[in-house]
PDB file of C-alpha atoms in Angstrom:
ATOM      1  CA  GLN R   1     -24.232  22.159  -8.827  1.00 96.00           C
ATOM      2  CA  VAL R   2     -21.835  19.521 -10.068  1.00 97.00           C
ATOM      3  CA  GLN R   3     -23.429  16.066 -10.223  1.00 98.00           C
ATOM      4  CA  LEU R   4     -22.189  12.727 -11.461  1.00 98.00           C
ATOM      5  CA  VAL R   5     -24.940  10.124 -11.725  1.00 98.00           C
ATOM      6  CA  GLN R   6     -23.919   6.549 -12.410  1.00 98.00           C
ATOM      7  CA  SER R   7     -25.838   3.652 -13.884  1.00 98.00           C
ATOM      8  CA  GLY R   8     -27.390   0.958 -11.740  1.00 98.00           C
ATOM      9  CA  ALA R   9     -26.036  -2.231 -10.252  1.00 98.00           C
ATOM     10  CA  GLU R  10     -25.026  -5.075 -12.550  1.00 98.00           C
ATOM     11  CA  VAL R  11     -24.650  -8.820 -12.130  1.00 98.00           C
ATOM     12  CA  LYS R  12     -22.392 -10.519 -14.646  1.00 98.00           C
ATOM     13  CA  LYS R  13     -20.978 -13.985 -15.221  1.00 98.00           C
ATOM     14  CA  PRO R  14     -17.241 -14.636 -15.344  1.00 98.00           C
ATOM     15  CA  GLY R  15     -15.843 -13.867 -18.779  1.00 98.00           C
ATOM     16  CA  ALA R  16     -18.547 -11.328 -19.608  1.00 98.00           C
ATOM     17  CA  SER R  17     -18.147  -7.558 -20.014  1.00 98.00           C
ATOM     18  CA  VAL R  18     -19.739  -4.664 -18.162  1.00 98.00           C
ATOM     19  CA  LYS R  19     -20.150  -1.040 -19.181  1.00 98.00           C
ATOM     20  CA  VAL R  20     -20.799   1.524 -16.461  1.00 98.00           C
ATOM     21  CA  SER R  21     -21.983   5.020 -17.303  1.00 98.00           C
ATOM     22  CA  CYS R  22     -21.436   8.305 -15.504  1.00 98.00           C
ATOM     23  CA  LYS R  23     -23.633  11.242 -16.545  1.00 98.00           C
ATOM     24  CA  ALA R  24     -22.251  14.655 -15.665  1.00 98.00           C
ATOM     25  CA  SER R  25     -24.158  17.880 -15.098  1.00 97.00           C
ATOM     26  CA  GLY R  26     -23.623  21.314 -13.601  1.00 97.00           C
ATOM     27  CA  TYR R  27     -20.363  22.092 -15.412  1.00 97.00           C
ATOM     28  CA  THR R  28     -18.820  22.169 -18.887  1.00 97.00           C
ATOM     29  CA  PHE R  29     -18.105  18.511 -19.504  1.00 97.00           C
ATOM     30  CA  THR R  30     -15.223  19.036 -21.928  1.00 96.00           C
ATOM     31  CA  ASN R  31     -13.295  21.221 -19.470  1.00 95.00           C
ATOM     32  CA  TYR R  32     -12.577  18.222 -17.250  1.00 96.00           C
ATOM     33  CA  GLY R  33     -11.715  14.568 -17.335  1.00 96.00           C
ATOM     34  CA  ILE R  34     -13.178  11.603 -15.519  1.00 97.00           C
ATOM     35  CA  THR R  35     -11.285   9.320 -13.181  1.00 97.00           C
ATOM     36  CA  TRP R  36     -12.505   5.813 -12.398  1.00 98.00           C
ATOM     37  CA  VAL R  37     -11.833   4.178  -9.030  1.00 98.00           C
ATOM     38  CA  ARG R  38     -13.098   0.850  -7.717  1.00 98.00           C
ATOM     39  CA  GLN R  39     -13.514  -0.662  -4.274  1.00 98.00           C
ATOM     40  CA  ALA R  40     -13.900  -4.373  -3.635  1.00 98.00           C
ATOM     41  CA  PRO R  41     -16.211  -5.326  -0.733  1.00 96.00           C
ATOM     42  CA  GLY R  42     -14.591  -4.381   2.573  1.00 94.00           C
ATOM     43  CA  GLN R  43     -11.406  -3.325   0.811  1.00 96.00           C
ATOM     44  CA  GLY R  44      -9.573  -0.123  -0.085  1.00 96.00           C
ATOM     45  CA  LEU R  45      -9.674   2.091  -3.155  1.00 97.00           C
ATOM     46  CA  GLU R  46      -8.032   1.238  -6.471  1.00 97.00           C
ATOM     47  CA  TRP R  47      -7.387   3.780  -9.230  1.00 96.00           C
ATOM     48  CA  MET R  48      -8.367   2.404 -12.623  1.00 97.00           C
ATOM     49  CA  GLY R  49      -7.546   5.264 -14.934  1.00 96.00           C
ATOM     50  CA  TRP R  50      -8.521   8.637 -16.330  1.00 96.00           C
ATOM     51  CA  ILE R  51      -9.951   9.982 -19.547  1.00 97.00           C
ATOM     52  CA  SER R  52      -9.973  13.509 -20.903  1.00 96.00           C
ATOM     53  CA  ALA R  53     -13.452  14.596 -21.959  1.00 96.00           C
ATOM     54  CA  LYS R  54     -11.825  17.212 -24.190  1.00 94.00           C
ATOM     55  CA  ASN R  55      -9.840  14.951 -26.501  1.00 95.00           C
ATOM     56  CA  GLY R  56     -10.333  11.370 -25.309  1.00 95.00           C
ATOM     57  CA  ASN R  57      -6.758  10.913 -24.103  1.00 96.00           C
ATOM     58  CA  THR R  58      -6.502   8.136 -21.536  1.00 96.00           C
ATOM     59  CA  ASN R  59      -4.181   6.991 -18.778  1.00 94.00           C
ATOM     60  CA  TYR R  60      -4.957   3.473 -17.577  1.00 96.00           C
ATOM     61  CA  ALA R  61      -3.626   1.501 -14.637  1.00 95.00           C
ATOM     62  CA  GLN R  62      -1.187  -0.941 -16.179  1.00 95.00           C
ATOM     63  CA  ARG R  63      -2.679  -3.968 -14.441  1.00 95.00           C
ATOM     64  CA  LEU R  64      -6.060  -3.287 -16.094  1.00 97.00           C
ATOM     65  CA  GLN R  65      -5.092  -1.782 -19.435  1.00 95.00           C
ATOM     66  CA  ASP R  66      -5.626  -5.008 -21.389  1.00 97.00           C
ATOM     67  CA  ARG R  67      -9.228  -5.269 -20.179  1.00 98.00           C
ATOM     68  CA  VAL R  68     -10.501  -1.722 -19.651  1.00 98.00           C
ATOM     69  CA  THR R  69     -11.712   0.934 -22.075  1.00 98.00           C
ATOM     70  CA  MET R  70     -12.816   4.402 -21.030  1.00 98.00           C
ATOM     71  CA  THR R  71     -14.792   6.587 -23.398  1.00 98.00           C
ATOM     72  CA  THR R  72     -16.856   9.751 -23.344  1.00 98.00           C
ATOM     73  CA  ASP R  73     -19.873  11.020 -25.262  1.00 97.00           C
ATOM     74  CA  THR R  74     -19.719  14.805 -25.279  1.00 97.00           C
ATOM     75  CA  SER R  75     -23.210  15.085 -26.823  1.00 97.00           C
ATOM     76  CA  THR R  76     -24.716  13.646 -23.631  1.00 97.00           C
ATOM     77  CA  SER R  77     -21.952  14.611 -21.154  1.00 98.00           C
ATOM     78  CA  THR R  78     -21.552  10.962 -20.263  1.00 98.00           C
ATOM     79  CA  ALA R  79     -18.440   8.933 -19.514  1.00 98.00           C
ATOM     80  CA  TYR R  80     -18.256   5.180 -19.838  1.00 98.00           C
ATOM     81  CA  MET R  81     -16.004   2.509 -18.365  1.00 98.00           C
ATOM     82  CA  GLU R  82     -16.052  -0.930 -19.957  1.00 98.00           C
ATOM     83  CA  LEU R  83     -14.326  -3.849 -18.286  1.00 98.00           C
ATOM     84  CA  ARG R  84     -13.968  -7.122 -20.219  1.00 98.00           C
ATOM     85  CA  SER R  85     -13.196 -10.727 -19.313  1.00 98.00           C
ATOM     86  CA  LEU R  86     -14.688 -10.265 -15.880  1.00 98.00           C
ATOM     87  CA  ARG R  87     -13.433 -12.349 -12.964  1.00 97.00           C
ATOM     88  CA  SER R  88     -14.805 -12.808  -9.479  1.00 97.00           C
ATOM     89  CA  ASP R  89     -12.203 -10.411  -8.101  1.00 97.00           C
ATOM     90  CA  ASP R  90     -13.654  -7.648 -10.289  1.00 98.00           C
ATOM     91  CA  THR R  91     -16.651  -7.608  -7.944  1.00 98.00           C
ATOM     92  CA  ALA R  92     -16.580  -4.084  -6.579  1.00 98.00           C
ATOM     93  CA  VAL R  93     -18.244  -0.709  -6.372  1.00 98.00           C
ATOM     94  CA  TYR R  94     -17.073   1.375  -9.316  1.00 98.00           C
ATOM     95  CA  TYR R  95     -16.886   5.149  -8.877  1.00 98.00           C
ATOM     96  CA  CYS R  96     -16.425   7.942 -11.385  1.00 98.00           C
ATOM     97  CA  ALA R  97     -15.013  11.276 -10.265  1.00 97.00           C
ATOM     98  CA  ARG R  98     -14.369  14.593 -11.975  1.00 97.00           C
ATOM     99  CA  ALA R  99     -10.707  15.539 -12.478  1.00 93.00           C
ATOM    100  CA  PRO R 100      -9.259  18.096 -14.927  1.00 88.00           C
ATOM    101  CA  THR R 101      -6.130  15.973 -15.342  1.00 87.00           C
ATOM    102  CA  PHE R 102      -5.213  12.596 -13.932  1.00 82.00           C
ATOM    103  CA  ALA R 103      -2.864  14.291 -11.464  1.00 85.00           C
ATOM    104  CA  VAL R 104      -5.615  15.886  -9.382  1.00 89.00           C
ATOM    105  CA  ALA R 105      -7.338  14.830  -6.186  1.00 91.00           C
ATOM    106  CA  ALA R 106     -10.982  14.523  -7.217  1.00 94.00           C
ATOM    107  CA  VAL R 107     -13.601  16.510  -5.318  1.00 94.00           C
ATOM    108  CA  TYR R 108     -16.811  15.420  -7.027  1.00 97.00           C
ATOM    109  CA  TRP R 109     -17.690  11.734  -7.136  1.00 98.00           C
ATOM    110  CA  GLY R 110     -20.552   9.666  -8.465  1.00 98.00           C
ATOM    111  CA  GLN R 111     -22.657   7.561  -6.131  1.00 98.00           C
ATOM    112  CA  GLY R 112     -20.972   4.322  -7.171  1.00 98.00           C
ATOM    113  CA  THR R 113     -22.138   1.302  -9.152  1.00 98.00           C
ATOM    114  CA  LEU R 114     -21.958  -2.203  -7.691  1.00 98.00           C
ATOM    115  CA  VAL R 115     -20.787  -4.783 -10.195  1.00 98.00           C
ATOM    116  CA  THR R 116     -21.098  -8.372  -9.017  1.00 98.00           C
ATOM    117  CA  VAL R 117     -19.330 -11.125 -10.940  1.00 98.00           C
ATOM    118  CA  SER R 118     -20.741 -14.519 -10.106  1.00 97.00           C
ATOM    119  CA  SER R 119     -21.494 -17.748 -11.883  1.00 94.00           C
TER     120      SER R 119
ATOM    121  CA  GLU N   1       4.317   2.256  -8.433  1.00 94.00           C
ATOM    122  CA  ILE N   2       4.278   4.238  -5.195  1.00 96.00           C
ATOM    123  CA  VAL N   3       3.016   2.086  -2.331  1.00 97.00           C
ATOM    124  CA  LEU N   4       1.319   3.975   0.505  1.00 98.00           C
ATOM    125  CA  THR N   5       1.304   2.356   3.942  1.00 98.00           C
ATOM    126  CA  GLN N   6      -1.118   3.755   6.503  1.00 98.00           C
ATOM    127  CA  SER N   7      -0.886   3.274  10.239  1.00 95.00           C
ATOM    128  CA  PRO N   8      -2.439   2.352  12.489  1.00 96.00           C
ATOM    129  CA  GLY N   9      -4.994   0.119  10.822  1.00 97.00           C
ATOM    130  CA  THR N  10      -7.565   1.017  13.457  1.00 98.00           C
ATOM    131  CA  LEU N  11      -7.625   3.902  15.915  1.00 97.00           C
ATOM    132  CA  SER N  12     -10.007   3.638  18.880  1.00 97.00           C
ATOM    133  CA  LEU N  13     -10.697   7.046  20.380  1.00 97.00           C
ATOM    134  CA  SER N  14     -13.414   8.983  22.197  1.00 97.00           C
ATOM    135  CA  PRO N  15     -15.178  12.125  20.945  1.00 97.00           C
ATOM    136  CA  GLY N  16     -13.109  15.185  21.802  1.00 97.00           C
ATOM    137  CA  GLU N  17      -9.798  13.347  21.567  1.00 97.00           C
ATOM    138  CA  ARG N  18      -7.049  14.055  19.032  1.00 98.00           C
ATOM    139  CA  ALA N  19      -6.457  11.644  16.165  1.00 98.00           C
ATOM    140  CA  THR N  20      -3.126  11.305  14.388  1.00 98.00           C
ATOM    141  CA  LEU N  21      -3.032   9.196  11.222  1.00 98.00           C
ATOM    142  CA  SER N  22       0.150   8.322   9.360  1.00 98.00           C
ATOM    143  CA  CYS N  23       0.839   7.644   5.692  1.00 98.00           C
ATOM    144  CA  ARG N  24       4.274   6.531   4.508  1.00 98.00           C
ATOM    145  CA  ALA N  25       5.206   6.328   0.832  1.00 97.00           C
ATOM    146  CA  SER N  26       7.629   3.848  -0.716  1.00 97.00           C
ATOM    147  CA  GLN N  27       9.224   6.709  -2.645  1.00 96.00           C
ATOM    148  CA  SER N  28       9.000  10.465  -2.577  1.00 94.00           C
ATOM    149  CA  VAL N  29       5.608  11.858  -3.559  1.00 94.00           C
ATOM    150  CA  SER N  30       6.015  14.365  -6.364  1.00 82.00           C
ATOM    151  CA  SER N  31       5.348  18.006  -5.394  1.00 75.00           C
ATOM    152  CA  SER N  32       3.475  16.892  -2.287  1.00 82.00           C
ATOM    153  CA  TYR N  33       0.649  15.560  -4.446  1.00 95.00           C
ATOM    154  CA  LEU N  34      -0.790  13.828  -1.422  1.00 96.00           C
ATOM    155  CA  ALA N  35      -4.453  13.897  -0.461  1.00 97.00           C
ATOM    156  CA  TRP N  36      -6.596  12.550   2.338  1.00 98.00           C
ATOM    157  CA  TYR N  37     -10.112  11.220   1.912  1.00 98.00           C
ATOM    158  CA  GLN N  38     -12.789  10.311   4.423  1.00 98.00           C
ATOM    159  CA  GLN N  39     -15.221   7.523   3.632  1.00 98.00           C
ATOM    160  CA  LYS N  40     -18.311   6.429   5.517  1.00 97.00           C
ATOM    161  CA  PRO N  41     -20.186   3.166   4.860  1.00 96.00           C
ATOM    162  CA  GLY N  42     -22.148   3.216   1.634  1.00 95.00           C
ATOM    163  CA  GLN N  43     -20.779   6.600   0.592  1.00 97.00           C
ATOM    164  CA  ALA N  44     -18.239   7.839  -1.931  1.00 98.00           C
ATOM    165  CA  PRO N  45     -14.946   9.186  -0.613  1.00 98.00           C
ATOM    166  CA  ARG N  46     -14.915  12.817   0.479  1.00 98.00           C
ATOM    167  CA  LEU N  47     -11.830  14.948  -0.164  1.00 97.00           C
ATOM    168  CA  LEU N  48     -10.457  16.493   3.023  1.00 98.00           C
ATOM    169  CA  ILE N  49      -6.895  17.551   2.215  1.00 97.00           C
ATOM    170  CA  TYR N  50      -4.941  18.050  -1.015  1.00 96.00           C
ATOM    171  CA  GLY N  51      -1.377  19.155  -1.666  1.00 95.00           C
ATOM    172  CA  ALA N  52      -0.486  17.513   1.660  1.00 96.00           C
ATOM    173  CA  SER N  53      -1.784  20.421   3.758  1.00 96.00           C
ATOM    174  CA  SER N  54      -4.531  22.394   1.966  1.00 96.00           C
ATOM    175  CA  ARG N  55      -8.059  21.871   3.204  1.00 97.00           C
ATOM    176  CA  ALA N  56     -10.695  21.274   0.557  1.00 96.00           C
ATOM    177  CA  THR N  57     -13.646  23.642   0.389  1.00 96.00           C
ATOM    178  CA  GLY N  58     -15.990  23.312   3.350  1.00 96.00           C
ATOM    179  CA  ILE N  59     -13.719  21.106   5.437  1.00 98.00           C
ATOM    180  CA  PRO N  60     -13.620  22.126   9.121  1.00 97.00           C
ATOM    181  CA  ASP N  61     -10.360  23.453  10.471  1.00 96.00           C
ATOM    182  CA  ARG N  62     -10.094  20.615  12.992  1.00 98.00           C
ATOM    183  CA  PHE N  63      -8.712  18.635  10.041  1.00 98.00           C
ATOM    184  CA  SER N  64      -5.100  19.382   9.142  1.00 98.00           C
ATOM    185  CA  GLY N  65      -2.484  17.721   6.976  1.00 97.00           C
ATOM    186  CA  SER N  66       1.275  17.901   7.092  1.00 96.00           C
ATOM    187  CA  GLY N  67       4.377  16.232   5.737  1.00 95.00           C
ATOM    188  CA  SER N  68       6.437  15.973   2.590  1.00 93.00           C
ATOM    189  CA  GLY N  69       8.598  13.498   0.712  1.00 94.00           C
ATOM    190  CA  THR N  70       7.634  10.102   2.065  1.00 96.00           C
ATOM    191  CA  ASP N  71       5.973  10.869   5.416  1.00 96.00           C
ATOM    192  CA  PHE N  72       2.570  12.477   5.790  1.00 97.00           C
ATOM    193  CA  THR N  73       0.149  12.978   8.653  1.00 97.00           C
ATOM    194  CA  LEU N  74      -3.552  13.756   8.987  1.00 98.00           C
ATOM    195  CA  THR N  75      -4.542  15.239  12.327  1.00 98.00           C
ATOM    196  CA  ILE N  76      -8.070  15.659  13.633  1.00 98.00           C
ATOM    197  CA  SER N  77      -7.701  18.016  16.577  1.00 97.00           C
ATOM    198  CA  ARG N  78     -10.925  17.142  18.417  1.00 97.00           C
ATOM    199  CA  LEU N  79     -13.011  14.258  17.186  1.00 97.00           C
ATOM    200  CA  GLU N  80     -16.669  14.970  16.516  1.00 97.00           C
ATOM    201  CA  PRO N  81     -19.213  12.121  16.325  1.00 96.00           C
ATOM    202  CA  GLU N  82     -19.395  12.491  12.529  1.00 97.00           C
ATOM    203  CA  ASP N  83     -15.610  12.001  12.172  1.00 98.00           C
ATOM    204  CA  PHE N  84     -15.701   8.276  12.915  1.00 97.00           C
ATOM    205  CA  ALA N  85     -14.999   6.786   9.518  1.00 98.00           C
ATOM    206  CA  VAL N  86     -12.250   5.315   7.361  1.00 98.00           C
ATOM    207  CA  TYR N  87      -9.502   7.608   6.094  1.00 98.00           C
ATOM    208  CA  TYR N  88      -7.387   7.029   3.014  1.00 98.00           C
ATOM    209  CA  CYS N  89      -4.260   8.774   1.851  1.00 98.00           C
ATOM    210  CA  HIS N  90      -3.836   9.101  -1.911  1.00 97.00           C
ATOM    211  CA  GLN N  91      -0.897  10.105  -4.071  1.00 97.00           C
ATOM    212  CA  TYR N  92      -1.725  11.678  -7.407  1.00 95.00           C
ATOM    213  CA  GLY N  93       1.710  12.804  -8.506  1.00 92.00           C
ATOM    214  CA  SER N  94       2.722   9.806 -10.570  1.00 91.00           C
ATOM    215  CA  SER N  95       0.950   7.117 -12.537  1.00 90.00           C
ATOM    216  CA  PRO N  96      -0.433   4.793 -11.444  1.00 93.00           C
ATOM    217  CA  LEU N  97      -2.193   6.856  -8.822  1.00 94.00           C
ATOM    218  CA  THR N  98      -2.394   4.894  -5.595  1.00 96.00           C
ATOM    219  CA  PHE N  99      -4.255   4.825  -2.293  1.00 97.00           C
ATOM    220  CA  GLY N 100      -3.217   3.667   1.124  1.00 98.00           C
ATOM    221  CA  GLY N 101      -4.975   0.743   2.763  1.00 97.00           C
ATOM    222  CA  GLY N 102      -6.949   3.015   5.073  1.00 98.00           C
ATOM    223  CA  THR N 103      -7.178   3.792   8.793  1.00 98.00           C
ATOM    224  CA  LYS N 104     -10.462   3.173  10.553  1.00 98.00           C
ATOM    225  CA  VAL N 105     -11.219   5.667  13.311  1.00 98.00           C
ATOM    226  CA  GLU N 106     -13.720   4.016  15.623  1.00 97.00           C
ATOM    227  CA  ILE N 107     -15.469   5.057  18.805  1.00 94.00           C
ATOM    228  CA  LYS N 108     -13.782   3.752  21.915  1.00 92.00           C
TER     229      LYS N 108
END
Protein backbone atom coordinates (compact mmCIF):
# COMPACT_ATOMS: atom_id res chain seq x y z
CA GLN A 1 0.00 0.00 0.00
CA VAL A 2 1.13 3.52 -0.75
CA GLN A 3 2.61 5.26 2.29
CA LEU A 4 4.25 8.62 2.78
CA VAL A 5 5.95 8.96 6.16
CA GLN A 6 7.21 12.39 7.15
CA SER A 7 9.86 13.45 9.62
CA GLY A 8 9.02 14.67 13.09
CA ALA A 9 8.07 18.06 14.46
CA GLU A 10 10.63 20.86 14.43
CA VAL A 11 11.09 24.05 16.42
CA LYS A 12 13.19 26.71 14.75
CA LYS A 13 14.20 30.30 15.44
CA PRO A 14 13.41 33.11 13.02
CA GLY A 15 15.98 33.28 10.24
CA ALA A 16 16.87 29.59 10.48
CA SER A 17 16.17 26.86 7.91
CA VAL A 18 14.18 23.64 8.17
CA LYS A 19 14.31 20.51 6.05
CA VAL A 20 11.33 18.16 6.13
CA SER A 21 11.56 14.66 4.71
CA CYS A 22 8.90 12.46 3.16
CA LYS A 23 9.74 8.76 2.72
CA ALA A 24 7.66 6.95 0.13
CA SER A 25 6.86 3.25 -0.06
CA GLY A 26 4.45 0.92 -1.81
CA TYR A 27 4.98 2.27 -5.33
CA THR A 28 7.72 3.07 -7.84
CA PHE A 29 9.02 6.37 -6.55
CA THR A 30 10.30 7.67 -9.89
CA ASN A 31 6.91 7.20 -11.58
CA TYR A 32 5.43 10.06 -9.57
CA GLY A 33 6.19 13.47 -8.19
CA ILE A 34 5.69 14.95 -4.75
CA THR A 35 3.57 17.97 -3.96
CA TRP A 36 4.10 20.00 -0.80
CA VAL A 37 1.21 21.79 0.92
CA ARG A 38 1.22 23.66 4.22
CA GLN A 39 -1.46 24.69 6.69
CA ALA A 40 -0.99 27.39 9.30
CA PRO A 41 -2.75 26.79 12.65
CA GLY A 42 -6.51 27.13 12.20
CA GLN A 43 -6.07 28.21 8.59
CA GLY A 44 -6.59 26.80 5.11
CA LEU A 45 -4.30 24.92 2.76
CA GLU A 46 -1.49 26.51 0.76
CA TRP A 47 0.22 24.84 -2.20
CA MET A 48 3.99 25.23 -2.01
CA GLY A 49 5.15 23.42 -5.10
CA TRP A 50 5.86 20.13 -6.82
CA ILE A 51 8.89 18.11 -7.76
CA SER A 52 9.25 15.28 -10.24
CA ALA A 53 10.95 12.26 -8.71
CA LYS A 54 11.87 11.14 -12.22
CA ASN A 55 14.01 14.08 -13.30
CA GLY A 56 13.97 16.63 -10.47
CA ASN A 57 11.94 19.22 -12.37
CA THR A 58 10.21 21.63 -10.01
CA ASN A 59 7.29 24.04 -10.01
CA TYR A 60 7.30 26.36 -7.01
CA ALA A 61 4.71 28.81 -5.75
CA GLN A 62 6.06 32.19 -6.76
CA ARG A 63 5.65 33.70 -3.30
CA LEU A 64 7.98 31.04 -1.84
CA GLN A 65 10.40 30.36 -4.68
CA ASP A 66 13.18 32.53 -3.23
CA ARG A 67 13.17 30.54 0.03
CA VAL A 68 12.14 26.98 -0.83
CA THR A 69 14.05 24.08 -2.36
CA MET A 70 12.51 20.70 -3.09
CA THR A 71 14.71 17.70 -3.78
CA THR A 72 14.45 13.94 -4.02
CA ASP A 73 16.76 11.03 -3.26
CA THR A 74 15.76 8.14 -5.50
CA SER A 75 18.12 5.73 -3.69
CA THR A 76 15.98 6.02 -0.56
CA SER A 77 12.65 7.03 -2.17
CA THR A 78 12.65 10.17 -0.08
CA ALA A 79 11.58 13.70 -0.93
CA TYR A 80 12.78 16.76 0.92
CA MET A 81 11.46 20.29 1.33
CA GLU A 82 13.82 22.93 2.68
CA LEU A 83 12.53 26.33 3.70
CA ARG A 84 15.04 29.08 4.53
CA SER A 85 14.91 32.42 6.33
CA LEU A 86 12.05 31.22 8.48
CA ARG A 87 9.53 33.71 9.85
CA SER A 88 6.82 33.32 12.46
CA ASP A 89 4.19 33.07 9.73
CA ASP A 90 5.92 29.95 8.41
CA THR A 91 4.61 28.13 11.48
CA ALA A 92 2.43 25.43 9.98
CA VAL A 93 1.86 21.76 9.38
CA TYR A 94 3.70 20.76 6.22
CA TYR A 95 2.28 17.92 4.14
CA CYS A 96 3.75 15.94 1.27
CA ALA A 97 1.45 14.21 -1.21
CA ARG A 98 2.00 11.95 -4.20
CA ALA A 99 1.17 13.45 -7.61
CA PRO A 100 2.36 12.27 -11.04
CA THR A 101 2.38 15.85 -12.31
CA PHE A 102 1.68 19.11 -10.54
CA ALA A 103 -1.71 19.29 -12.27
CA VAL A 104 -3.24 16.39 -10.35
CA ALA A 105 -5.43 16.25 -7.26
CA ALA A 106 -3.35 14.22 -4.81
CA VAL A 107 -4.86 11.09 -3.28
CA TYR A 108 -2.08 9.92 -0.97
CA TRP A 109 -0.78 12.28 1.70
CA GLY A 110 1.80 12.11 4.45
CA GLN A 111 0.79 12.53 8.07
CA GLY A 112 2.09 16.09 8.25
CA THR A 113 5.03 17.70 10.04
CA LEU A 114 4.52 20.61 12.44
CA VAL A 115 7.16 23.30 12.06
CA THR A 116 7.08 25.96 14.76
CA VAL A 117 9.05 29.17 14.27
CA SER A 118 9.55 31.00 17.53
CA SER A 119 12.23 33.03 19.21
CA GLU B 1 -3.50 33.27 -9.62
CA ILE B 2 -6.98 31.77 -9.46
CA VAL B 3 -8.71 32.76 -6.22
CA LEU B 4 -11.32 30.30 -4.95
CA THR B 5 -14.08 31.65 -2.71
CA GLN B 6 -16.10 29.12 -0.73
CA SER B 7 -19.49 29.74 0.80
CA PRO B 8 -20.88 29.57 3.32
CA GLY B 9 -18.04 29.71 5.81
CA THR B 10 -19.96 27.49 8.20
CA LEU B 11 -22.95 25.24 7.57
CA SER B 12 -24.93 24.06 10.60
CA LEU B 13 -26.99 20.99 9.77
CA SER B 14 -28.38 17.84 11.38
CA PRO B 15 -27.52 14.25 10.43
CA GLY B 16 -29.69 13.14 7.52
CA GLU B 17 -29.95 16.62 6.03
CA ARG B 18 -28.59 17.69 2.65
CA ALA B 19 -25.50 19.87 2.46
CA THR B 20 -24.73 22.15 -0.47
CA LEU B 21 -21.29 23.78 -0.57
CA SER B 22 -20.27 26.38 -3.13
CA CYS B 23 -16.91 27.25 -4.66
CA ARG B 24 -16.52 30.21 -7.01
CA ALA B 25 -13.34 30.85 -8.99
CA SER B 26 -11.98 34.25 -9.97
CA GLN B 27 -11.39 32.93 -13.49
CA SER B 28 -12.35 29.84 -15.41
CA VAL B 29 -10.82 26.63 -14.08
CA SER B 30 -8.99 24.83 -16.86
CA SER B 31 -10.62 21.58 -18.04
CA SER B 32 -12.67 21.38 -14.85
CA TYR B 33 -9.52 20.64 -12.86
CA LEU B 34 -11.45 21.19 -9.67
CA ALA B 35 -11.30 18.91 -6.65
CA TRP B 36 -12.93 18.72 -3.25
CA TYR B 37 -11.18 17.59 -0.09
CA GLN B 38 -12.49 16.72 3.35
CA GLN B 39 -10.35 17.40 6.39
CA LYS B 40 -10.92 16.40 9.99
CA PRO B 41 -8.94 17.80 12.95
CA GLY B 42 -5.41 16.47 13.12
CA GLN B 43 -5.71 14.62 9.82
CA ALA B 44 -4.43 15.14 6.29
CA PRO B 45 -6.94 16.15 3.62
CA ARG B 46 -8.88 13.34 1.98
CA LEU B 47 -9.72 13.54 -1.72
CA LEU B 48 -13.45 13.25 -2.37
CA ILE B 49 -14.00 14.59 -5.89
CA TYR B 50 -11.71 15.32 -8.84
CA GLY B 51 -12.42 16.63 -12.32
CA ALA B 52 -15.33 18.56 -10.78
CA SER B 53 -17.63 15.52 -10.65
CA SER B 54 -15.69 12.23 -10.43
CA ARG B 55 -15.69 10.50 -7.08
CA ALA B 56 -12.33 9.28 -5.82
CA THR B 57 -11.93 5.59 -5.05
CA GLY B 58 -13.91 4.48 -2.01
CA ILE B 59 -15.92 7.67 -1.64
CA PRO B 60 -19.61 7.03 -0.87
CA ASP B 61 -22.13 8.03 -3.49
CA ARG B 62 -23.81 10.49 -1.12
CA PHE B 63 -20.98 12.82 -2.16
CA SER B 64 -21.38 14.44 -5.57
CA GLY B 65 -19.71 17.30 -7.39
CA SER B 66 -20.95 19.48 -10.20
CA GLY B 67 -20.16 22.67 -12.06
CA SER B 68 -17.78 24.06 -14.63
CA GLY B 69 -16.04 27.29 -15.55
CA THR B 70 -16.14 29.40 -12.42
CA ASP B 71 -18.95 27.86 -10.34
CA PHE B 72 -18.73 24.51 -8.61
CA THR B 73 -20.81 22.70 -6.01
CA LEU B 74 -20.25 19.82 -3.61
CA THR B 75 -23.42 18.12 -2.43
CA ILE B 76 -23.72 15.65 0.42
CA SER B 77 -27.15 14.10 -0.04
CA ARG B 78 -27.69 12.85 3.52
CA LEU B 79 -25.22 13.81 6.20
CA GLU B 80 -23.73 10.97 8.22
CA PRO B 81 -22.09 11.65 11.61
CA GLU B 82 -18.63 11.14 10.08
CA ASP B 83 -19.27 13.85 7.44
CA PHE B 84 -18.97 16.75 9.88
CA ALA B 85 -15.66 18.27 8.90
CA VAL B 86 -14.08 21.06 6.88
CA TYR B 87 -14.29 20.92 3.09
CA TYR B 88 -11.91 22.60 0.68
CA CYS B 89 -12.18 23.12 -3.03
CA HIS B 90 -8.92 23.02 -4.97
CA GLN B 91 -8.03 23.99 -8.52
CA TYR B 92 -5.11 22.15 -10.08
CA GLY B 93 -5.37 23.35 -13.65
CA SER B 94 -2.99 26.28 -13.50
CA SER B 95 0.02 27.26 -11.45
CA PRO B 96 0.00 28.27 -8.71
CA LEU B 97 -2.44 25.62 -7.57
CA THR B 98 -4.86 27.13 -5.08
CA PHE B 99 -7.35 26.12 -2.41
CA GLY B 100 -10.51 27.76 -1.21
CA GLY B 101 -10.77 29.02 2.35
CA GLY B 102 -12.91 26.08 3.41
CA THR B 103 -16.48 25.42 4.57
CA LYS B 104 -17.00 23.93 8.00
CA VAL B 105 -19.96 21.57 8.21
CA GLU B 106 -20.95 21.39 11.86
CA ILE B 107 -23.65 19.58 13.78
CA LYS B 108 -26.68 21.73 14.47
